[in-house]
Amino acid sequence: MNLRNILIFAICFLTFSCKKTVLKPQTQYVLGTICNINLFESGTSDLYQELFSELNAIDDKFNVNKEYSEISVVNQNAGSGIATNVSQEVYELVRRSKEYAMLTENSFNPLLGAIIKLWGIGSDFQKVPEEKEIQEAIKHCDPNSIVLSQTDGMYFIEITDKNASLDLGAIVKGFAADKLVKLLKEKKVSRAILDLGGNIYVFGDKSKSDQNSLWQVGIKNPIMPQANPIEIVSLKAGSVVTSGNYERFFIQDGIVYHHIFDGKTGRPAQSGLASVTVISENSELCDVLATALFVAGTTENFIKRFDEQTIKIVFVDLDGTVQILSI
Ligand code: AMP
Ligand code: MG
C-alpha cells in the first residue's frame, strides 16, 4: 500500500469509527410500566443505556414491590421507632410529597399504602374489601405520620404508625421524567420524546428547520382507550400526564374498581371524572396534580395554589365530556 492509499484508508476508518450508530426508539419495562424513549438523531446506544439505567436506579430506590428499595425499608421500619437512613434523593421526594399532600388537602397522599394494599388493584389478590377493613385502613393514612429529619448531612425518614406505608406511585414517573430531562439538557440533546407509561415529556424543538413547530400529544379517550384520541394537545415542549380510571382496574358485579383512591372514603375516587390530564414544564407537578384532581374533581379550589407555573388541565368526565382549564 502506498502512502496515498494508507491515508485514504485511515480517513475512511476514522470517519466510520467516529460516526456513532443512531438507534431506533428504545423500550424497557421499568417503574412498573412500559417506558419508551425516542432520542431521534442523538439516539446512541450509550445514551439510551444511560437513561434506562437512571430509570432502573430510581425504581430500585422507590419501588414498594422491591423488598430492598429504600422506600420498602422505611415501610418495614414503620412504628418501630427506627428512623431509616435514606439517600438525599428519596428524602427530598418524600419531603415534597408531604408538602403536595398539604397543598392538595390530601387528595394526593403519599401515605395511602394501607388502602392500596388492602384493595390490591392489579395484583393477584385484588378484591373489594369489607367495609370494616376499609374503615380500619383509612385510620392509617395520615401524612403527619411521616417524620423527616437530618443530622450530620444524613437523611432520615420515620413512619410513626406501624400500619401505615408510603407509596409514591402517583409521583415517581413525573419525578423520573424531570430527572431524564435534566440529563438530556446536560448532554445537549436537541430533541426527545419520553413516554414513561403514558407520562409524556416532549423535549426540545420538534423540527430543526421550523423552530415554531409544535409537538402534538394525543389524550386517550378514557371511555374507549383503543379509539382515536379524545383531544390533541399542542405544545412547544413540556410534560403531558394523565391519570385515568382505565389504567388499572377490575370489574365486579358490573362496577369498575380502579387504582386511584380517595383517602377520605378508602375507595376508588368517584369524582365523576374518567381522566385528568395536566400539562406543564414540570412533570412531577403534572403527575401529582393529575392524581389529585382526579380524586378531587373539577370543583376543587387548591389548584390556584400552584399558579406560579403555567398549567393546562384537560378533564374528561364519565360521559366523555371534555373541559379545558388554563392557569
Ligand atoms: P397515577 O397513575 O399517577 O394517578 O398514580 C396512581 C398510583 O398512585 C396508584 O397505583 C397507587 O399506587 C397510588 N395512588 C392511588 N391513589 C393515590 C392518591 N390519592 N394519592 C397518591 N397516590 C395514590
Ligand atoms: Mg400521578
Tab-separated table of C-alpha atoms and ligand atoms in Angstrom:
chain	number	residue	atom	x	y	z
A	1	MET	CA	0.000	0.000	0.000
A	2	ASN	CA	1.458	3.374	-0.938
A	3	LEU	CA	1.281	6.429	1.292
A	4	ARG	CA	-1.748	7.843	-0.530
A	5	ASN	CA	-3.748	4.644	-0.065
A	6	ILE	CA	-2.772	4.412	3.573
A	7	LEU	CA	-4.056	7.976	4.119
A	8	ILE	CA	-7.360	7.257	2.353
A	9	PHE	CA	-7.781	4.096	4.429
A	10	ALA	CA	-7.034	5.981	7.666
A	11	ILE	CA	-9.542	8.753	6.856
A	12	CYS	CA	-12.264	6.216	5.997
A	13	PHE	CA	-11.581	4.267	9.197
A	14	LEU	CA	-11.749	7.397	11.342
A	15	THR	CA	-14.925	8.617	9.662
A	16	PHE	CA	-16.704	5.302	10.228
A	17	SER	CA	-15.476	4.727	13.767
A	18	CYS	CA	-16.369	8.273	14.920
A	19	LYS	CA	-19.891	8.203	13.487
A	20	LYS	CA	-21.987	6.559	16.171
A	21	THR	CA	-24.939	4.498	15.050
A	22	VAL	CA	-28.302	6.083	15.725
A	23	LEU	CA	-30.719	3.538	17.155
A	24	LYS	CA	-34.487	3.407	16.810
A	25	PRO	CA	-36.577	4.386	19.877
A	26	GLN	CA	-35.942	2.011	22.790
A	27	THR	CA	-38.416	0.375	25.184
A	28	GLN	CA	-37.978	-1.236	28.599
A	29	TYR	CA	-40.329	-2.405	31.325
A	30	VAL	CA	-39.341	-0.312	34.349
A	31	LEU	CA	-41.147	1.679	37.082
A	32	GLY	CA	-43.904	-0.934	36.836
A	33	THR	CA	-44.769	0.145	33.305
A	34	ILE	CA	-43.619	0.281	29.686
A	35	CYS	CA	-41.146	3.106	29.164
A	36	ASN	CA	-40.314	4.232	25.637
A	37	ILE	CA	-37.614	6.769	24.799
A	38	ASN	CA	-37.042	8.376	21.407
A	39	LEU	CA	-33.808	10.367	21.139
A	40	PHE	CA	-34.025	10.897	17.378
A	41	GLU	CA	-30.592	11.832	15.927
A	42	SER	CA	-28.951	11.714	19.405
A	43	GLY	CA	-30.020	8.114	19.936
A	44	THR	CA	-26.736	6.349	20.552
A	45	SER	CA	-26.605	3.071	22.388
A	46	ASP	CA	-24.593	4.704	25.209
A	47	LEU	CA	-27.129	7.441	25.792
A	48	TYR	CA	-30.120	5.093	25.742
A	49	GLN	CA	-28.277	2.887	28.211
A	50	GLU	CA	-27.536	5.817	30.493
A	51	LEU	CA	-31.160	6.950	30.545
A	52	PHE	CA	-32.547	3.477	31.199
A	53	SER	CA	-30.036	2.828	33.971
A	54	GLU	CA	-31.198	6.067	35.566
A	55	LEU	CA	-34.805	4.793	35.413
A	56	ASN	CA	-33.739	1.453	36.900
A	57	ALA	CA	-31.852	3.230	39.692
A	58	ILE	CA	-34.976	5.264	40.515
A	59	ASP	CA	-37.033	2.052	40.514
A	60	ASP	CA	-34.549	0.407	42.889
A	61	LYS	CA	-34.980	3.254	45.355
A	62	PHE	CA	-38.728	3.839	45.202
A	63	ASN	CA	-40.461	0.620	44.175
A	64	VAL	CA	-42.589	-0.698	47.048
A	65	ASN	CA	-42.639	-4.117	45.402
A	66	LYS	CA	-38.861	-4.429	45.707
A	67	GLU	CA	-38.109	-5.631	49.212
A	68	TYR	CA	-34.808	-3.750	49.476
A	69	SER	CA	-35.815	-0.425	47.952
A	70	GLU	CA	-35.253	2.491	50.313
A	71	ILE	CA	-38.997	3.118	50.485
A	72	SER	CA	-39.646	-0.547	51.361
A	73	VAL	CA	-37.113	-0.392	54.182
A	74	VAL	CA	-38.765	2.764	55.534
A	75	ASN	CA	-42.105	0.908	55.392
A	76	GLN	CA	-40.678	-2.176	57.119
A	77	ASN	CA	-39.445	0.056	59.972
A	78	ALA	CA	-42.839	1.778	60.421
A	79	GLY	CA	-43.921	2.036	64.041
A	80	SER	CA	-40.674	0.555	65.369
A	81	GLY	CA	-39.205	3.878	66.443
A	82	ILE	CA	-36.414	3.450	63.890
A	83	ALA	CA	-35.724	6.371	61.572
A	84	THR	CA	-34.352	4.916	58.332
A	85	ASN	CA	-31.248	6.429	56.798
A	86	VAL	CA	-32.126	7.235	53.173
A	87	SER	CA	-30.466	8.953	50.214
A	88	GLN	CA	-30.981	12.679	49.784
A	89	GLU	CA	-32.996	11.983	46.638
A	90	VAL	CA	-35.503	9.778	48.466
A	91	TYR	CA	-35.666	12.211	51.379
A	92	GLU	CA	-36.361	15.172	49.100
A	93	LEU	CA	-39.068	13.429	47.088
A	94	VAL	CA	-40.834	12.271	50.264
A	95	ARG	CA	-40.490	15.783	51.712
A	96	ARG	CA	-42.062	17.317	48.602
A	97	SER	CA	-44.768	14.618	48.570
A	98	LYS	CA	-45.769	15.553	52.107
A	99	GLU	CA	-45.935	19.172	51.012
A	100	TYR	CA	-48.082	18.277	47.972
A	101	ALA	CA	-50.419	16.379	50.306
A	102	MET	CA	-50.873	19.526	52.351
A	103	LEU	CA	-51.382	21.724	49.278
A	104	THR	CA	-53.949	19.348	47.760
A	105	GLU	CA	-55.756	18.708	51.066
A	106	ASN	CA	-54.621	15.068	50.888
A	107	SER	CA	-56.217	14.398	47.502
A	108	PHE	CA	-52.646	13.424	46.627
A	109	ASN	CA	-51.468	11.380	49.600
A	110	PRO	CA	-48.093	9.561	49.636
A	111	LEU	CA	-49.101	7.556	52.729
A	112	LEU	CA	-52.007	5.625	51.223
A	113	GLY	CA	-50.180	2.277	51.354
A	114	ALA	CA	-52.710	0.733	53.782
A	115	ILE	CA	-55.610	1.363	51.397
A	116	ILE	CA	-53.657	0.493	48.226
A	117	LYS	CA	-52.534	-2.866	49.695
A	118	LEU	CA	-55.996	-3.674	51.019
A	119	TRP	CA	-57.562	-3.420	47.554
A	120	GLY	CA	-54.549	-4.877	45.720
A	121	ILE	CA	-55.706	-3.472	42.351
A	122	GLY	CA	-53.674	-5.003	39.531
A	123	SER	CA	-52.330	-7.789	41.775
A	124	ASP	CA	-53.417	-11.437	42.068
A	125	PHE	CA	-55.167	-10.518	45.326
A	126	GLN	CA	-57.408	-7.700	44.111
A	127	LYS	CA	-60.759	-7.664	45.878
A	128	VAL	CA	-63.496	-5.419	47.210
A	129	PRO	CA	-62.675	-5.313	50.932
A	130	GLU	CA	-65.167	-5.429	53.802
A	131	GLU	CA	-66.388	-2.026	54.955
A	132	LYS	CA	-64.810	-2.503	58.386
A	133	GLU	CA	-61.430	-3.251	56.778
A	134	ILE	CA	-61.740	-0.047	54.746
A	135	GLN	CA	-62.596	1.972	57.850
A	136	GLU	CA	-59.591	0.493	59.638
A	137	ALA	CA	-57.208	1.251	56.722
A	138	ILE	CA	-58.393	4.875	56.498
A	139	LYS	CA	-57.045	5.429	60.026
A	140	HIS	CA	-53.520	4.650	58.857
A	141	CYS	CA	-53.108	7.160	56.045
A	142	ASP	CA	-52.244	10.383	57.839
A	143	PRO	CA	-49.230	12.064	56.134
A	144	ASN	CA	-48.356	13.605	59.512
A	145	SER	CA	-47.094	10.135	60.473
A	146	ILE	CA	-44.160	10.777	58.112
A	147	VAL	CA	-41.339	12.293	60.149
A	148	LEU	CA	-38.344	13.719	58.294
A	149	SER	CA	-35.054	14.619	59.946
A	150	GLN	CA	-31.459	15.441	59.057
A	151	THR	CA	-28.304	15.037	61.153
A	152	ASP	CA	-24.670	15.483	60.148
A	153	GLY	CA	-25.539	15.551	56.453
A	154	MET	CA	-27.514	12.300	56.769
A	155	TYR	CA	-31.179	11.990	55.861
A	156	PHE	CA	-33.790	10.039	57.824
A	157	ILE	CA	-37.426	9.096	57.362
A	158	GLU	CA	-39.581	7.565	60.042
A	159	ILE	CA	-43.192	6.472	59.852
A	160	THR	CA	-44.639	6.602	63.327
A	161	ASP	CA	-47.730	4.494	62.566
A	162	LYS	CA	-46.991	0.752	62.360
A	163	ASN	CA	-49.843	0.107	59.919
A	164	ALA	CA	-49.060	2.981	57.576
A	165	SER	CA	-46.870	2.823	54.484
A	166	LEU	CA	-45.515	5.039	51.753
A	167	ASP	CA	-46.487	4.552	48.104
A	168	LEU	CA	-45.060	7.086	45.676
A	169	GLY	CA	-46.645	5.542	42.580
A	170	ALA	CA	-48.513	8.760	41.807
A	171	ILE	CA	-45.406	10.955	41.613
A	172	VAL	CA	-42.377	8.836	40.754
A	173	LYS	CA	-42.846	8.737	36.978
A	174	GLY	CA	-43.092	12.524	36.853
A	175	PHE	CA	-40.025	12.801	39.053
A	176	ALA	CA	-38.189	10.349	36.773
A	177	ALA	CA	-39.157	12.267	33.621
A	178	ASP	CA	-37.798	15.522	35.084
A	179	LYS	CA	-34.575	13.765	36.005
A	180	LEU	CA	-34.139	12.403	32.482
A	181	VAL	CA	-34.852	15.847	31.042
A	182	LYS	CA	-32.018	17.260	33.177
A	183	LEU	CA	-29.723	14.638	31.700
A	184	LEU	CA	-30.875	15.429	28.156
A	185	LYS	CA	-30.047	19.098	28.738
A	186	GLU	CA	-26.592	18.230	30.094
A	187	LYS	CA	-25.919	16.047	27.068
A	188	LYS	CA	-27.130	18.807	24.740
A	189	VAL	CA	-29.673	16.512	23.120
A	190	SER	CA	-31.666	18.547	20.608
A	191	ARG	CA	-34.999	16.752	20.877
A	192	ALA	CA	-36.559	13.702	22.500
A	193	ILE	CA	-39.839	12.077	23.459
A	194	LEU	CA	-40.055	10.323	26.821
A	195	ASP	CA	-43.062	8.109	27.389
A	196	LEU	CA	-42.969	6.614	30.866
A	197	GLY	CA	-46.154	4.562	30.854
A	198	GLY	CA	-48.244	7.333	29.335
A	199	ASN	CA	-46.468	10.005	31.336
A	200	ILE	CA	-45.157	12.027	28.389
A	201	TYR	CA	-42.372	14.582	28.097
A	202	VAL	CA	-41.679	16.219	24.730
A	203	PHE	CA	-38.265	17.852	24.861
A	204	GLY	CA	-36.521	20.379	22.606
A	205	ASP	CA	-37.580	21.648	19.181
A	206	LYS	CA	-39.816	19.266	17.307
A	207	SER	CA	-38.346	20.354	13.964
A	208	LYS	CA	-34.810	21.553	13.249
A	209	SER	CA	-35.901	23.656	10.294
A	210	ASP	CA	-39.004	25.195	11.868
A	211	GLN	CA	-38.375	26.386	15.432
A	212	ASN	CA	-42.034	27.301	15.811
A	213	SER	CA	-43.426	23.889	15.072
A	214	LEU	CA	-45.289	22.304	17.953
A	215	TRP	CA	-45.387	18.785	19.333
A	216	GLN	CA	-48.811	17.151	19.245
A	217	VAL	CA	-49.718	14.793	22.062
A	218	GLY	CA	-52.960	12.819	21.933
A	219	ILE	CA	-55.056	12.293	25.063
A	220	LYS	CA	-56.572	8.826	25.237
A	221	ASN	CA	-60.313	8.537	25.092
A	222	PRO	CA	-60.939	7.113	28.595
A	223	ILE	CA	-64.290	5.665	27.562
A	224	MET	CA	-62.773	3.846	24.534
A	225	PRO	CA	-58.980	3.720	25.110
A	226	GLN	CA	-58.416	1.963	21.742
A	227	ALA	CA	-60.287	4.663	19.795
A	228	ASN	CA	-58.805	7.912	18.429
A	229	PRO	CA	-57.548	10.467	20.968
A	230	ILE	CA	-60.322	12.439	22.612
A	231	GLU	CA	-58.218	15.605	22.466
A	232	ILE	CA	-54.892	16.660	20.977
A	233	VAL	CA	-52.589	18.944	22.936
A	234	SER	CA	-50.095	21.121	21.031
A	235	LEU	CA	-47.058	22.362	22.896
A	236	LYS	CA	-43.568	23.758	22.304
A	237	ALA	CA	-42.053	21.465	24.938
A	238	GLY	CA	-43.097	20.027	28.298
A	239	SER	CA	-44.957	17.270	30.027
A	240	VAL	CA	-48.409	15.791	29.467
A	241	VAL	CA	-49.537	13.464	32.259
A	242	THR	CA	-52.838	11.628	32.571
A	243	SER	CA	-54.483	9.849	35.487
A	244	GLY	CA	-57.420	7.747	34.352
A	245	ASN	CA	-59.836	5.108	35.587
A	246	TYR	CA	-58.963	2.844	32.614
A	247	GLU	CA	-55.284	2.408	33.520
A	248	ARG	CA	-55.620	-0.307	36.165
A	249	PHE	CA	-58.935	-1.693	37.343
A	250	PHE	CA	-61.137	-4.708	37.819
A	251	ILE	CA	-64.869	-5.139	37.390
A	252	GLN	CA	-67.086	-6.864	39.937
A	253	ASP	CA	-70.886	-7.070	39.679
A	254	GLY	CA	-70.738	-4.541	36.850
A	255	ILE	CA	-68.888	-1.958	38.964
A	256	VAL	CA	-65.453	-0.664	37.893
A	257	TYR	CA	-62.897	-0.522	40.729
A	258	HIS	CA	-59.852	1.477	39.617
A	259	HIS	CA	-56.473	2.262	41.187
A	260	ILE	CA	-56.769	5.919	42.241
A	261	PHE	CA	-58.070	6.179	45.785
A	262	ASP	CA	-59.812	8.808	47.788
A	263	GLY	CA	-58.169	8.635	51.218
A	264	LYS	CA	-61.332	10.052	52.798
A	265	THR	CA	-63.556	7.152	51.703
A	266	GLY	CA	-60.861	4.479	51.356
A	267	ARG	CA	-62.394	3.605	47.974
A	268	PRO	CA	-61.591	4.301	44.312
A	269	ALA	CA	-62.240	8.018	43.801
A	270	GLN	CA	-65.650	8.890	42.417
A	271	SER	CA	-65.419	12.497	41.361
A	272	GLY	CA	-67.378	11.989	38.152
A	273	LEU	CA	-64.175	12.009	36.093
A	274	ALA	CA	-62.819	9.344	33.784
A	275	SER	CA	-59.453	11.050	33.300
A	276	VAL	CA	-57.491	14.171	34.105
A	277	THR	CA	-54.542	15.355	32.013
A	278	VAL	CA	-52.160	18.013	33.281
A	279	ILE	CA	-49.741	19.861	31.014
A	280	SER	CA	-46.793	21.922	32.285
A	281	GLU	CA	-42.996	22.065	32.126
A	282	ASN	CA	-42.683	20.238	35.434
A	283	SER	CA	-43.557	16.564	35.044
A	284	GLU	CA	-43.531	15.869	38.776
A	285	LEU	CA	-46.130	18.568	39.336
A	286	CYS	CA	-48.200	17.242	36.410
A	287	ASP	CA	-48.128	13.755	37.932
A	288	VAL	CA	-49.172	14.956	41.391
A	289	LEU	CA	-51.927	17.212	40.078
A	290	ALA	CA	-53.339	14.642	37.646
A	291	THR	CA	-53.836	12.237	40.565
A	292	ALA	CA	-55.030	14.917	42.993
A	293	LEU	CA	-57.527	16.438	40.546
A	294	PHE	CA	-58.801	13.005	39.565
A	295	VAL	CA	-59.652	12.484	43.247
A	296	ALA	CA	-60.953	15.976	43.984
A	297	GLY	CA	-62.886	16.650	40.752
A	298	THR	CA	-63.438	19.824	38.772
A	299	THR	CA	-64.835	21.948	41.561
A	300	GLU	CA	-61.848	21.870	43.890
A	301	ASN	CA	-60.010	25.020	44.903
A	302	PHE	CA	-56.430	24.015	45.610
A	303	ILE	CA	-55.249	24.420	42.013
A	304	LYS	CA	-54.849	28.171	42.499
A	305	ARG	CA	-52.043	27.420	44.975
A	306	PHE	CA	-49.930	26.247	42.029
A	307	ASP	CA	-50.271	29.349	39.876
A	308	GLU	CA	-46.532	30.131	39.678
A	309	GLN	CA	-46.431	27.564	36.851
A	310	THR	CA	-48.261	27.684	33.549
A	311	ILE	CA	-50.620	24.754	33.810
A	312	LYS	CA	-53.269	23.460	31.453
A	313	ILE	CA	-55.764	20.822	32.572
A	314	VAL	CA	-57.992	18.622	30.450
A	315	PHE	CA	-60.812	16.980	32.392
A	316	VAL	CA	-62.830	14.194	30.786
A	317	ASP	CA	-65.943	13.218	32.695
A	318	LEU	CA	-67.620	9.807	32.782
A	319	ASP	CA	-69.798	10.726	29.763
A	320	GLY	CA	-66.746	11.705	27.713
A	321	THR	CA	-67.363	15.459	28.000
A	322	VAL	CA	-64.117	17.434	27.769
A	323	GLN	CA	-63.473	20.522	29.857
A	324	ILE	CA	-60.242	22.531	29.495
A	325	LEU	CA	-58.791	24.832	32.146
A	326	SER	CA	-55.728	27.077	31.789
A	327	ILE	CA	-53.900	28.617	34.725
B	1	AMP	P1	-51.316	7.935	38.970
B	1	AMP	O1	-51.461	6.940	37.855
B	1	AMP	O2	-50.179	8.887	38.827
B	1	AMP	O3	-52.598	8.643	39.254
B	1	AMP	O4	-50.916	7.101	40.259
B	1	AMP	C1	-51.704	6.064	40.728
B	1	AMP	C2	-50.920	5.234	41.702
B	1	AMP	O5	-50.585	6.038	42.842
B	1	AMP	C3	-51.731	4.071	42.239
B	1	AMP	O6	-51.465	2.901	41.522
B	1	AMP	C4	-51.284	3.984	43.690
B	1	AMP	O7	-50.057	3.299	43.784
B	1	AMP	C5	-51.024	5.438	44.048
B	1	AMP	N1	-52.216	6.197	44.484
B	1	AMP	C6	-53.531	5.871	44.337
B	1	AMP	N2	-54.325	6.856	44.799
B	1	AMP	C7	-53.488	7.832	45.245
B	1	AMP	C8	-53.684	9.120	45.842
B	1	AMP	N3	-54.913	9.619	46.073
B	1	AMP	N4	-52.588	9.833	46.186
B	1	AMP	C9	-51.357	9.358	45.976
B	1	AMP	N5	-51.097	8.157	45.433
B	1	AMP	C10	-52.136	7.411	45.057
B	2	MG	MG	-49.886	10.900	39.322
